[in-house]
Tab-separated table of N, CA and C in Angstrom:
chain	number	residue	atom	x	y	z
A	161	MET	N	-61.794	-55.445	42.290
A	161	MET	CA	-60.470	-54.986	42.348
A	161	MET	C	-60.398	-53.617	42.726
A	162	LYS	N	-59.517	-53.510	43.659
A	162	LYS	CA	-59.270	-51.987	44.224
A	162	LYS	C	-58.505	-50.852	43.050
A	163	ALA	N	-59.145	-49.791	43.194
A	163	ALA	CA	-58.424	-48.836	42.181
A	163	ALA	C	-56.882	-48.874	42.172
A	164	GLY	N	-56.264	-48.885	43.575
A	164	GLY	CA	-54.649	-48.798	43.442
A	164	GLY	C	-54.221	-50.071	42.979
A	165	ASN	N	-54.867	-51.350	42.972
A	165	ASN	CA	-54.320	-52.417	42.150
A	165	ASN	C	-54.487	-52.362	40.656
A	166	VAL	N	-55.581	-51.600	40.064
A	166	VAL	CA	-55.612	-51.262	38.987
A	166	VAL	C	-54.345	-50.480	38.233
A	167	VAL	N	-53.999	-49.595	38.860
A	167	VAL	CA	-52.899	-48.496	38.553
A	167	VAL	C	-51.747	-49.395	38.593
A	168	LYS	N	-51.620	-50.325	39.431
A	168	LYS	CA	-50.313	-50.952	39.614
A	168	LYS	C	-50.149	-52.019	38.454
A	169	ILE	N	-51.136	-52.866	38.154
A	169	ILE	CA	-51.320	-53.526	36.950
A	169	ILE	C	-51.173	-52.881	35.812
A	170	ALA	N	-51.733	-51.559	35.661
A	170	ALA	CA	-51.687	-50.748	34.178
A	170	ALA	C	-50.071	-50.630	34.176
A	171	ALA	N	-49.489	-49.980	35.176
A	171	ALA	CA	-48.069	-49.585	35.082
A	171	ALA	C	-47.206	-50.730	34.783
A	172	LEU	N	-47.523	-51.845	35.590
A	172	LEU	CA	-46.447	-53.277	35.056
A	172	LEU	C	-46.778	-53.440	33.566
A	173	LEU	N	-48.060	-53.502	33.173
A	173	LEU	CA	-48.412	-53.828	31.707
A	173	LEU	C	-47.634	-52.942	30.640
A	174	ALA	N	-47.583	-51.763	31.171
A	174	ALA	CA	-47.103	-50.373	30.441
A	174	ALA	C	-45.235	-50.681	30.279
A	175	LEU	N	-44.925	-50.921	31.533
A	175	LEU	CA	-43.369	-51.401	31.546
A	175	LEU	C	-42.996	-52.424	30.982
A	176	THR	N	-44.026	-53.510	30.484
A	176	THR	CA	-43.379	-54.489	29.525
A	176	THR	C	-43.304	-54.313	27.986
A	177	TRP	N	-44.003	-53.079	27.699
A	177	TRP	CA	-44.158	-52.780	26.264
A	177	TRP	C	-43.440	-51.796	25.816
A	178	LEU	N	-43.143	-50.850	26.385
A	178	LEU	CA	-42.418	-49.727	26.001
A	178	LEU	C	-40.980	-50.279	25.510
A	179	PRO	N	-40.573	-49.713	24.433
A	179	PRO	CA	-39.247	-50.193	23.992
A	179	PRO	C	-38.163	-50.087	24.730
A	180	GLY	N	-37.322	-51.250	24.377
A	180	GLY	CA	-36.001	-51.528	25.246
A	180	GLY	C	-34.915	-50.710	24.405
A	181	THR	N	-33.788	-51.066	24.868
A	181	THR	CA	-32.504	-50.333	24.361
A	181	THR	C	-32.530	-50.336	22.879
A	182	SER	N	-33.251	-51.467	21.976
A	182	SER	CA	-33.172	-51.531	20.749
A	182	SER	C	-33.877	-50.520	19.998
A	183	THR	N	-34.702	-49.929	20.581
A	183	THR	CA	-35.630	-48.833	20.086
A	183	THR	C	-35.485	-47.426	20.621
A	184	ALA	N	-34.907	-47.393	21.584
A	184	ALA	CA	-34.838	-45.959	22.303
A	184	ALA	C	-33.484	-45.820	22.850
A	185	LEU	N	-33.571	-44.592	23.585
A	185	LEU	CA	-32.008	-44.230	24.337
A	185	LEU	C	-31.884	-45.193	25.252
A	186	PRO	N	-30.576	-45.744	25.338
A	186	PRO	CA	-30.122	-46.405	26.342
A	186	PRO	C	-30.695	-45.849	27.963
A	187	GLY	N	-31.374	-46.740	28.480
A	187	GLY	CA	-31.430	-45.890	29.903
A	187	GLY	C	-33.269	-45.647	29.798
A	188	ASP	N	-33.934	-45.355	28.877
A	188	ASP	CA	-35.150	-45.183	28.770
A	188	ASP	C	-35.925	-46.188	29.882
A	189	GLU	N	-35.583	-47.374	29.604
A	189	GLU	CA	-36.421	-48.692	30.050
A	189	GLU	C	-36.456	-48.452	31.585
A	190	ASP	N	-35.172	-47.580	32.229
A	190	ASP	CA	-35.014	-47.453	33.462
A	190	ASP	C	-35.778	-46.239	33.973
A	191	GLN	N	-36.394	-45.631	33.335
A	191	GLN	CA	-37.107	-44.341	33.480
A	191	GLN	C	-38.553	-44.633	34.089
A	192	PRO	N	-39.198	-43.919	35.009
A	192	PRO	CA	-40.455	-44.513	35.559
A	192	PRO	C	-41.457	-44.288	34.227
A	193	ILE	N	-42.392	-45.090	34.136
A	193	ILE	CA	-43.698	-44.779	33.148
A	193	ILE	C	-44.761	-43.648	33.841
A	194	ARG	N	-45.386	-42.898	32.846
A	194	ARG	CA	-46.457	-41.945	33.367
A	194	ARG	C	-47.062	-42.064	32.289
A	195	ILE	N	-48.544	-42.537	32.823
A	195	ILE	CA	-49.796	-42.781	32.062
A	195	ILE	C	-50.891	-41.604	32.740
A	196	GLN	N	-51.417	-40.856	31.764
A	196	GLN	CA	-52.199	-39.877	32.121
A	196	GLN	C	-53.561	-40.168	31.012
A	197	SER	N	-54.631	-39.955	31.678
A	197	SER	CA	-55.622	-40.333	30.796
A	197	SER	C	-57.101	-39.986	31.517
A	198	ASP	N	-58.186	-39.880	30.809
A	198	ASP	CA	-58.999	-39.577	31.615
A	198	ASP	C	-59.752	-40.671	32.261
A	199	THR	N	-59.636	-41.759	31.562
A	199	THR	CA	-60.152	-43.091	32.172
A	199	THR	C	-59.170	-44.115	31.736
A	200	ALA	N	-59.409	-45.104	32.638
A	200	ALA	CA	-58.547	-46.456	32.358
A	200	ALA	C	-59.379	-47.548	32.812
A	201	GLU	N	-59.254	-48.636	32.220
A	201	GLU	CA	-60.154	-49.699	32.555
A	201	GLU	C	-58.894	-51.064	32.425
A	202	LEU	N	-59.085	-51.934	33.100
A	202	LEU	CA	-58.024	-53.155	32.769
A	202	LEU	C	-59.017	-54.594	32.787
A	203	ASP	N	-58.766	-55.535	32.001
A	203	ASP	CA	-59.827	-56.826	31.905
A	203	ASP	C	-58.482	-57.867	32.097
A	204	GLU	N	-58.145	-58.102	33.396
A	204	GLU	CA	-57.324	-59.013	33.303
A	204	GLU	C	-57.370	-60.561	32.623
A	205	LYS	N	-58.670	-61.151	32.857
A	205	LYS	CA	-58.976	-62.131	32.048
A	205	LYS	C	-58.883	-62.113	30.853
A	206	GLN	N	-58.965	-61.114	30.276
A	206	GLN	CA	-58.752	-60.826	28.551
A	206	GLN	C	-57.313	-60.191	28.263
A	207	GLY	N	-56.803	-59.934	29.118
A	207	GLY	CA	-55.397	-59.164	29.146
A	207	GLY	C	-55.485	-58.005	28.378
A	208	VAL	N	-56.476	-57.063	28.558
A	208	VAL	CA	-56.447	-56.180	27.617
A	208	VAL	C	-56.663	-54.514	28.679
A	209	SER	N	-55.972	-53.822	28.620
A	209	SER	CA	-56.215	-52.329	29.365
A	209	SER	C	-56.432	-51.047	28.189
A	210	ILE	N	-57.178	-50.698	28.679
A	210	ILE	CA	-57.864	-49.539	27.803
A	210	ILE	C	-57.777	-48.186	28.566
A	211	TYR	N	-57.200	-47.265	27.865
A	211	TYR	CA	-56.916	-45.667	28.301
A	211	TYR	C	-57.750	-45.003	27.303
A	212	ARG	N	-58.537	-44.089	27.771
A	212	ARG	CA	-59.359	-43.154	27.076
A	212	ARG	C	-59.327	-41.685	27.440
A	213	GLY	N	-59.376	-40.827	26.517
A	213	GLY	CA	-59.385	-39.319	26.878
A	213	GLY	C	-57.942	-38.650	27.099
A	214	ARG	N	-57.421	-38.008	26.036
A	214	ARG	CA	-56.246	-37.383	26.134
A	214	ARG	C	-55.198	-38.227	26.695
A	215	VAL	N	-54.943	-39.379	26.321
A	215	VAL	CA	-53.766	-40.309	26.847
A	215	VAL	C	-52.541	-39.842	26.486
A	216	THR	N	-51.698	-39.858	27.209
A	216	THR	CA	-50.387	-39.394	27.069
A	216	THR	C	-49.354	-40.803	28.011
A	217	ILE	N	-48.702	-41.412	27.442
A	217	ILE	CA	-47.750	-42.378	28.012
A	217	ILE	C	-46.433	-42.050	27.817
A	218	THR	N	-45.679	-41.857	28.828
A	218	THR	CA	-44.118	-41.288	28.447
A	218	THR	C	-43.197	-42.340	29.277
A	219	GLN	N	-42.122	-42.659	28.730
A	219	GLN	CA	-41.000	-43.362	29.438
A	219	GLN	C	-39.551	-42.630	28.917
A	220	GLY	N	-38.879	-41.919	29.616
A	220	GLY	CA	-37.785	-41.419	28.958
A	220	GLY	C	-37.977	-40.488	27.754
A	221	SER	N	-37.331	-41.054	26.525
A	221	SER	CA	-37.732	-40.360	25.393
A	221	SER	C	-39.085	-40.692	24.670
A	222	VAL	N	-39.316	-41.782	25.030
A	222	VAL	CA	-40.553	-42.578	24.320
A	222	VAL	C	-41.789	-41.907	24.949
A	223	LYS	N	-42.601	-41.537	23.747
A	223	LYS	CA	-43.953	-40.911	23.878
A	223	LYS	C	-45.044	-41.206	22.977
A	224	ILE	N	-46.038	-41.411	23.731
A	224	ILE	CA	-47.293	-41.623	22.795
A	224	ILE	C	-48.497	-40.851	23.491
A	225	ARG	N	-49.121	-40.264	22.300
A	225	ARG	CA	-50.168	-39.259	22.537
A	225	ARG	C	-51.508	-39.822	21.676
A	226	ALA	N	-52.776	-39.660	22.289
A	226	ALA	CA	-53.509	-40.530	21.603
A	226	ALA	C	-55.216	-40.203	22.386
A	227	ASP	N	-56.157	-40.412	21.506
A	227	ASP	CA	-57.202	-40.405	22.081
A	227	ASP	C	-57.744	-41.571	22.976
A	228	LYS	N	-57.169	-42.749	22.507
A	228	LYS	CA	-57.558	-43.980	22.943
A	228	LYS	C	-56.057	-44.979	22.717
A	229	VAL	N	-55.858	-45.590	23.871
A	229	VAL	CA	-54.755	-46.241	23.636
A	229	VAL	C	-55.256	-47.946	24.402
A	230	THR	N	-55.218	-48.767	23.500
A	230	THR	CA	-55.435	-50.434	24.037
A	230	THR	C	-54.280	-51.062	24.201
A	231	VAL	N	-54.165	-51.902	24.979
A	231	VAL	CA	-52.592	-52.676	25.340
A	231	VAL	C	-53.338	-54.153	25.552
A	232	GLU	N	-52.991	-54.820	24.526
A	232	GLU	CA	-53.076	-56.614	24.508
A	232	GLU	C	-52.103	-57.400	24.901
A	233	SER	N	-52.417	-58.247	25.866
A	233	SER	CA	-51.146	-58.793	26.531
A	233	SER	C	-51.424	-60.188	26.775
A	234	ASP	N	-50.495	-61.206	27.258
A	234	ASP	CA	-50.787	-62.384	27.697
A	234	ASP	C	-49.821	-62.701	28.924
A	235	ASN	N	-49.646	-63.917	29.309
A	235	ASN	CA	-48.559	-64.213	30.314
A	235	ASN	C	-47.391	-63.960	30.149
A	236	GLU	N	-46.962	-63.756	29.147
A	236	GLU	CA	-45.806	-63.615	28.498
A	236	GLU	C	-45.292	-61.998	28.337
A	237	GLY	N	-46.136	-61.064	28.422
A	237	GLY	CA	-46.207	-59.669	28.178
A	237	GLY	C	-47.070	-59.297	27.147
A	238	VAL	N	-46.814	-58.031	26.972
A	238	VAL	CA	-47.511	-57.270	26.080
A	238	VAL	C	-47.326	-57.557	24.732
A	239	LYS	N	-48.367	-57.761	23.877
A	239	LYS	CA	-48.415	-58.426	22.334
A	239	LYS	C	-48.627	-57.296	21.443
A	240	LYS	N	-49.283	-56.391	21.809
A	240	LYS	CA	-49.882	-55.365	20.844
A	240	LYS	C	-50.210	-54.114	21.607
A	241	ILE	N	-49.929	-53.039	21.125
A	241	ILE	CA	-50.429	-51.513	21.462
A	241	ILE	C	-51.339	-50.848	20.357
A	242	ILE	N	-52.376	-50.328	20.366
A	242	ILE	CA	-52.893	-49.661	19.424
A	242	ILE	C	-53.465	-48.378	20.035
A	243	ALA	N	-52.918	-47.224	19.403
A	243	ALA	CA	-53.225	-46.005	19.711
A	243	ALA	C	-54.052	-45.456	18.641
A	244	VAL	N	-55.253	-44.563	19.086
A	244	VAL	CA	-56.335	-43.981	17.692
A	244	VAL	C	-56.599	-42.706	18.370
A	245	GLY	N	-56.348	-41.841	17.382
A	245	GLY	CA	-56.466	-40.499	17.513
A	245	GLY	C	-56.730	-39.675	16.346
A	246	GLN	N	-56.733	-38.125	16.369
A	246	GLN	CA	-57.102	-37.097	15.317
A	246	GLN	C	-56.003	-36.422	15.292
A	247	PRO	N	-54.779	-36.778	15.020
A	247	PRO	CA	-53.987	-38.123	14.935
A	247	PRO	C	-53.522	-38.416	16.307
A	248	ALA	N	-53.249	-39.732	16.286
A	248	ALA	CA	-52.239	-40.449	17.309
A	248	ALA	C	-50.739	-40.049	17.078
A	249	HIS	N	-49.967	-39.947	18.109
A	249	HIS	CA	-48.433	-39.631	17.898
A	249	HIS	C	-47.699	-40.837	18.710
A	250	TYR	N	-46.720	-40.775	18.245
A	250	TYR	CA	-45.429	-41.707	18.894
A	250	TYR	C	-44.120	-40.993	18.403
A	251	GLU	N	-43.303	-41.024	19.257
A	251	GLU	CA	-41.899	-40.709	19.288
A	251	GLU	C	-41.231	-41.268	20.075
A	252	HIS	N	-39.817	-41.412	19.746
A	252	HIS	CA	-38.572	-41.984	20.567
A	252	HIS	C	-37.607	-41.391	20.052
A	253	LYS	N	-36.489	-41.275	20.508
A	253	LYS	CA	-34.979	-41.064	20.108
A	253	LYS	C	-34.247	-42.355	20.262
A	254	PRO	N	-33.742	-42.847	18.881
A	254	PRO	CA	-33.150	-44.296	18.900
A	254	PRO	C	-31.689	-44.249	19.688
A	255	LYS	N	-30.926	-42.997	19.359
A	255	LYS	CA	-29.649	-43.086	19.879
A	255	LYS	C	-29.136	-41.695	20.368
A	256	PRO	N	-28.255	-41.343	21.491
A	256	PRO	CA	-28.219	-40.014	21.766
A	256	PRO	C	-27.688	-39.203	20.659
A	257	ASP	N	-27.154	-39.474	19.553
A	257	ASP	CA	-26.676	-38.562	18.624
A	257	ASP	C	-27.496	-38.507	17.342
A	258	GLU	N	-28.593	-39.286	17.459
A	258	GLU	CA	-29.583	-39.552	16.519
A	258	GLU	C	-30.959	-38.842	16.745
A	259	PRO	N	-31.524	-37.922	15.787
A	259	PRO	CA	-32.583	-36.996	16.238
A	259	PRO	C	-33.797	-38.094	16.328
A	260	MET	N	-34.933	-37.198	16.805
A	260	MET	CA	-36.158	-38.224	17.358
A	260	MET	C	-36.763	-38.835	16.020
A	261	VAL	N	-37.402	-39.889	16.163
A	261	VAL	CA	-38.222	-40.465	15.258
A	261	VAL	C	-39.643	-39.873	15.754
A	262	LYS	N	-40.559	-39.430	14.578
A	262	LYS	CA	-41.799	-38.887	15.212
A	262	LYS	C	-42.652	-39.874	13.932
A	263	ALA	N	-44.119	-40.036	14.556
A	263	ALA	CA	-44.989	-40.903	13.720
A	263	ALA	C	-46.220	-40.086	14.100
A	264	ARG	N	-47.243	-40.393	13.064
A	264	ARG	CA	-48.455	-39.659	13.462
A	264	ARG	C	-49.630	-40.170	12.415
A	265	GLY	N	-50.683	-40.550	12.708
A	265	GLY	CA	-51.736	-41.406	11.800
A	265	GLY	C	-53.003	-41.516	12.914
A	266	GLU	N	-54.198	-41.762	11.974
A	266	GLU	CA	-55.368	-41.922	12.814
A	266	GLU	C	-55.153	-43.176	13.570
A	267	ILE	N	-54.459	-44.196	13.278
A	267	ILE	CA	-54.191	-45.544	14.117
A	267	ILE	C	-52.615	-45.977	14.091
A	268	ILE	N	-52.045	-45.923	14.946
A	268	ILE	CA	-50.582	-46.437	15.303
A	268	ILE	C	-50.651	-47.694	16.025
A	269	GLN	N	-50.209	-48.705	15.394
A	269	GLN	CA	-50.093	-49.892	16.115
A	269	GLN	C	-48.682	-50.739	16.227
A	270	TYR	N	-48.341	-50.802	17.565
A	270	TYR	CA	-47.064	-51.218	17.988
A	270	TYR	C	-46.923	-52.604	18.049
A	271	MET	N	-46.280	-53.399	17.592
A	271	MET	CA	-46.217	-55.047	17.699
A	271	MET	C	-45.118	-55.234	18.744
A	272	ALA	N	-44.978	-55.298	19.709
A	272	ALA	CA	-44.068	-55.441	20.647
A	272	ALA	C	-43.166	-56.787	20.349
A	273	THR	N	-43.592	-57.859	20.048
A	273	THR	CA	-42.918	-59.003	20.058
A	273	THR	C	-42.100	-59.058	18.505
A	274	GLU	N	-42.605	-58.170	17.659
A	274	GLU	CA	-41.914	-57.836	16.257
A	274	GLU	C	-41.061	-56.610	16.581
A	275	ASP	N	-41.144	-55.811	17.050
A	275	ASP	CA	-40.277	-54.458	17.307
A	275	ASP	C	-40.686	-53.769	15.861
A	276	LYS	N	-41.916	-53.748	15.764
A	276	LYS	CA	-42.627	-53.256	14.612
A	276	LYS	C	-43.783	-51.945	14.899
A	277	VAL	N	-43.868	-51.083	14.097
A	277	VAL	CA	-44.842	-49.805	14.008
A	277	VAL	C	-45.355	-49.896	12.969
A	278	VAL	N	-46.869	-49.892	12.888
A	278	VAL	CA	-47.609	-49.450	11.531
A	278	VAL	C	-48.694	-48.473	12.053
A	279	ILE	N	-48.499	-47.578	11.003
A	279	ILE	CA	-49.109	-46.357	10.864
A	279	ILE	C	-50.089	-46.183	10.007
A	280	LEU	N	-51.410	-45.886	10.429
A	280	LEU	CA	-52.444	-46.175	9.274
A	280	LEU	C	-53.249	-44.893	9.012
A	281	LYS	N	-53.842	-44.500	7.959
A	281	LYS	CA	-54.861	-43.413	7.505
A	281	LYS	C	-54.097	-42.128	8.092
A	282	ASN	N	-53.639	-41.478	6.821
A	282	ASN	CA	-52.684	-39.903	6.933
A	282	ASN	C	-51.650	-40.328	7.857
A	283	ALA	N	-50.972	-41.276	7.433
A	283	ALA	CA	-49.603	-41.906	8.038
A	283	ALA	C	-48.437	-40.718	7.561
A	284	ARG	N	-47.682	-40.760	8.791
A	284	ARG	CA	-46.527	-39.756	8.595
A	284	ARG	C	-45.485	-40.389	9.631
A	285	LEU	N	-44.144	-40.491	8.923
A	285	LEU	CA	-42.815	-40.783	9.863
A	285	LEU	C	-41.892	-39.957	9.450
A	286	GLU	N	-41.547	-39.393	10.501
A	286	GLU	CA	-39.927	-38.162	10.241
A	286	GLU	C	-39.023	-38.498	11.015
A	287	GLN	N	-37.839	-38.484	10.325
A	287	GLN	CA	-36.659	-38.457	11.271
A	287	GLN	C	-35.312	-37.754	10.508
A	288	ASP	N	-34.917	-36.867	11.436
A	288	ASP	CA	-33.910	-35.843	10.561
A	288	ASP	C	-34.259	-35.307	9.262
A	289	HIS	N	-35.644	-34.558	9.515
A	289	HIS	CA	-36.188	-33.885	8.328
A	289	HIS	C	-36.739	-34.795	7.103
A	290	ASN	N	-36.251	-35.939	7.228
A	290	ASN	CA	-36.718	-36.958	6.099
A	290	ASN	C	-37.976	-37.135	6.306
A	291	VAL	N	-39.065	-37.325	5.294
A	291	VAL	CA	-40.378	-37.526	5.617
A	291	VAL	C	-41.011	-38.740	4.772
A	292	PHE	N	-41.730	-39.560	5.264
A	292	PHE	CA	-42.675	-40.472	4.582
A	292	PHE	C	-43.863	-40.347	4.836
A	293	GLN	N	-44.695	-40.309	4.089
A	293	GLN	CA	-46.122	-40.252	3.996
A	293	GLN	C	-46.980	-41.109	3.074
A	294	GLY	N	-48.012	-41.512	3.609
A	294	GLY	CA	-48.906	-42.676	2.593
A	294	GLY	C	-50.226	-42.654	3.419
A	295	ASP	N	-50.845	-43.746	2.983
A	295	ASP	CA	-51.951	-44.200	3.733
A	295	ASP	C	-51.224	-45.416	4.822
A	296	ARG	N	-50.382	-45.941	4.459
A	296	ARG	CA	-49.788	-47.024	5.326
A	296	ARG	C	-48.469	-47.102	5.309
A	297	ILE	N	-47.737	-46.771	6.720
A	297	ILE	CA	-46.182	-46.996	6.704
A	297	ILE	C	-45.993	-48.123	7.719
A	298	ASN	N	-45.230	-48.894	7.055
A	298	ASN	CA	-44.302	-50.018	8.221
A	298	ASN	C	-43.496	-49.679	8.746
A	299	TYR	N	-42.911	-49.743	9.685
A	299	TYR	CA	-41.557	-49.199	10.405
A	299	TYR	C	-41.002	-50.187	11.068
A	300	ASP	N	-40.118	-50.856	10.653
A	300	ASP	CA	-39.245	-51.956	11.576
A	300	ASP	C	-38.513	-51.338	12.255
A	301	ILE	N	-38.459	-51.185	13.552
A	301	ILE	CA	-37.677	-50.246	14.270
A	301	ILE	C	-36.245	-50.838	14.283
A	302	SER	N	-36.119	-52.262	14.798
A	302	SER	CA	-34.715	-52.802	14.879
A	302	SER	C	-33.911	-52.878	13.557
A	303	LYS	N	-34.602	-52.920	12.340
A	303	LYS	CA	-33.847	-52.828	11.103
A	303	LYS	C	-33.865	-51.517	10.464
A	304	GLN	N	-34.268	-50.627	11.218
A	304	GLN	CA	-34.646	-49.119	10.726
A	304	GLN	C	-35.231	-49.049	9.252
A	305	LEU	N	-36.111	-50.142	8.733
A	305	LEU	CA	-36.767	-50.450	7.523
A	305	LEU	C	-38.040	-49.554	7.412
A	306	VAL	N	-38.357	-48.631	6.528
A	306	VAL	CA	-39.551	-47.929	6.323
A	306	VAL	C	-40.140	-48.349	5.232
A	307	LYS	N	-41.644	-49.160	5.057
A	307	LYS	CA	-42.404	-49.111	3.858
A	307	LYS	C	-43.495	-48.268	3.882
A	308	ALA	N	-43.623	-47.329	2.725
A	308	ALA	CA	-44.474	-46.595	2.603
A	308	ALA	C	-45.744	-47.212	1.621
A	309	HIS	N	-46.896	-47.230	1.930
A	309	HIS	CA	-48.016	-47.620	0.838
A	309	HIS	C	-48.858	-46.448	0.462
A	310	SER	N	-49.539	-46.422	-0.600
A	310	SER	CA	-50.864	-45.489	-0.917
A	310	SER	C	-52.178	-46.485	-1.129
A	311	LYS	N	-53.179	-46.211	-1.142
A	311	LYS	CA	-54.216	-47.129	-1.430
A	311	LYS	C	-55.275	-46.469	-2.578
A	312	GLY	N	-55.680	-47.287	-3.282
A	312	GLY	CA	-56.796	-46.992	-4.197
A	312	GLY	C	-56.270	-46.877	-5.561
A	313	THR	N	-56.914	-47.505	-6.575
A	313	THR	CA	-56.364	-47.272	-7.864
A	313	THR	C	-57.565	-46.922	-8.930
A	314	THR	N	-57.360	-45.749	-9.693
A	314	THR	CA	-58.498	-45.441	-10.646
A	314	THR	C	-58.455	-46.410	-11.983
A	315	LYS	N	-59.522	-46.488	-12.821
A	315	LYS	CA	-59.579	-46.969	-13.943
A	315	LYS	C	-58.536	-46.996	-14.919
A	316	THR	N	-57.466	-45.895	-14.774
A	316	THR	CA	-56.688	-46.072	-15.637
A	316	THR	C	-55.352	-46.530	-15.085
A	317	GLY	N	-55.253	-47.071	-13.787
A	317	GLY	CA	-54.214	-47.778	-13.181
A	317	GLY	C	-53.589	-46.584	-12.347
A	318	ASN	N	-53.680	-45.564	-12.644
A	318	ASN	CA	-52.895	-44.411	-11.360
A	318	ASN	C	-53.741	-44.454	-9.949
A	319	THR	N	-52.914	-44.462	-9.066
A	319	THR	CA	-53.529	-44.451	-7.757
A	319	THR	C	-54.119	-43.202	-7.414
A	320	GLY	N	-55.208	-43.048	-6.561
A	320	GLY	CA	-55.959	-41.894	-6.094
A	320	GLY	C	-54.947	-41.135	-5.590
A	321	LYS	N	-54.256	-41.616	-4.572
A	321	LYS	CA	-53.570	-41.030	-3.526
A	321	LYS	C	-51.909	-41.762	-3.677
A	322	ARG	N	-50.906	-40.834	-3.325
A	322	ARG	CA	-49.635	-41.557	-3.583
A	322	ARG	C	-48.543	-41.326	-2.640
A	323	VAL	N	-47.903	-42.031	-2.394
A	323	VAL	CA	-46.957	-42.183	-1.260
A	323	VAL	C	-45.944	-41.043	-1.629
A	324	GLU	N	-45.683	-40.165	-0.645
A	324	GLU	CA	-44.678	-38.895	-0.970
A	324	GLU	C	-43.529	-38.968	0.191
A	325	ILE	N	-42.347	-38.962	-0.202
A	325	ILE	CA	-41.045	-39.044	0.383
A	325	ILE	C	-40.248	-38.059	0.037
A	326	VAL	N	-39.686	-37.404	1.279
A	326	VAL	CA	-38.904	-35.929	1.194
A	326	VAL	C	-37.729	-36.685	1.697
A	327	ILE	N	-36.411	-36.479	0.958
A	327	ILE	CA	-35.203	-36.776	1.744
A	327	ILE	C	-34.490	-35.791	1.684
A	328	GLN	N	-33.864	-35.309	2.767
A	328	GLN	CA	-33.142	-33.851	2.817
A	328	GLN	C	-31.467	-34.451	2.182
A	329	PRO	N	-31.201	-33.259	1.748
A	329	PRO	CA	-29.358	-33.326	1.118
A	329	PRO	C	-28.624	-33.762	2.375
A	330	LYS	N	-27.473	-34.475	2.163
A	330	LYS	CA	-26.383	-34.569	3.087
A	330	LYS	C	-25.852	-33.166	3.389
A	331	LYS	N	-25.891	-32.784	4.618
A	331	LYS	CA	-24.946	-31.664	5.029
A	331	LYS	C	-23.639	-31.720	5.022
A	332	LYS	N	-23.159	-30.496	3.839
A	332	LYS	CA	-21.677	-30.675	3.464
A	332	LYS	C	-20.944	-29.971	4.627
A	333	GLU	N	-19.661	-30.884	4.855
A	333	GLU	CA	-18.804	-30.381	6.270
A	333	GLU	C	-17.674	-29.340	5.481
């Protein structure tokens, strides 16, 4: 396969998985997609594309940064994106009048068909200065539902790590 074809296919794959209007600013999906990485490979038969080395993917307000990004797809489009880094980062702006949603963790999984993000290992999700931290955070984008989890239990029943949530007070007008 020619290098130009790989780039075109990779761009088409990325276009099908970046969040639409339910998860990002209206018009983000009409913006060009920019993928930068040290290497890119595409296995059309397996439906997998892999980007390695300082990967940055942007489309409008949506931005993903990681050491490695794997995109899994089938004939209907992209099913899952896995970003791995130390840490990997994900951000988007849900609406013009809302602050950016920012996530980071060693592994960030975006399930395109479910419109959900799972952040693993040193997980953190932040919006409007409210912060969720734990070993695992499940973020349902369309429902704007966050579930944070810790792992490990000691013999006394206490967890070794705990979930931490910081909610800022409402501003008085």
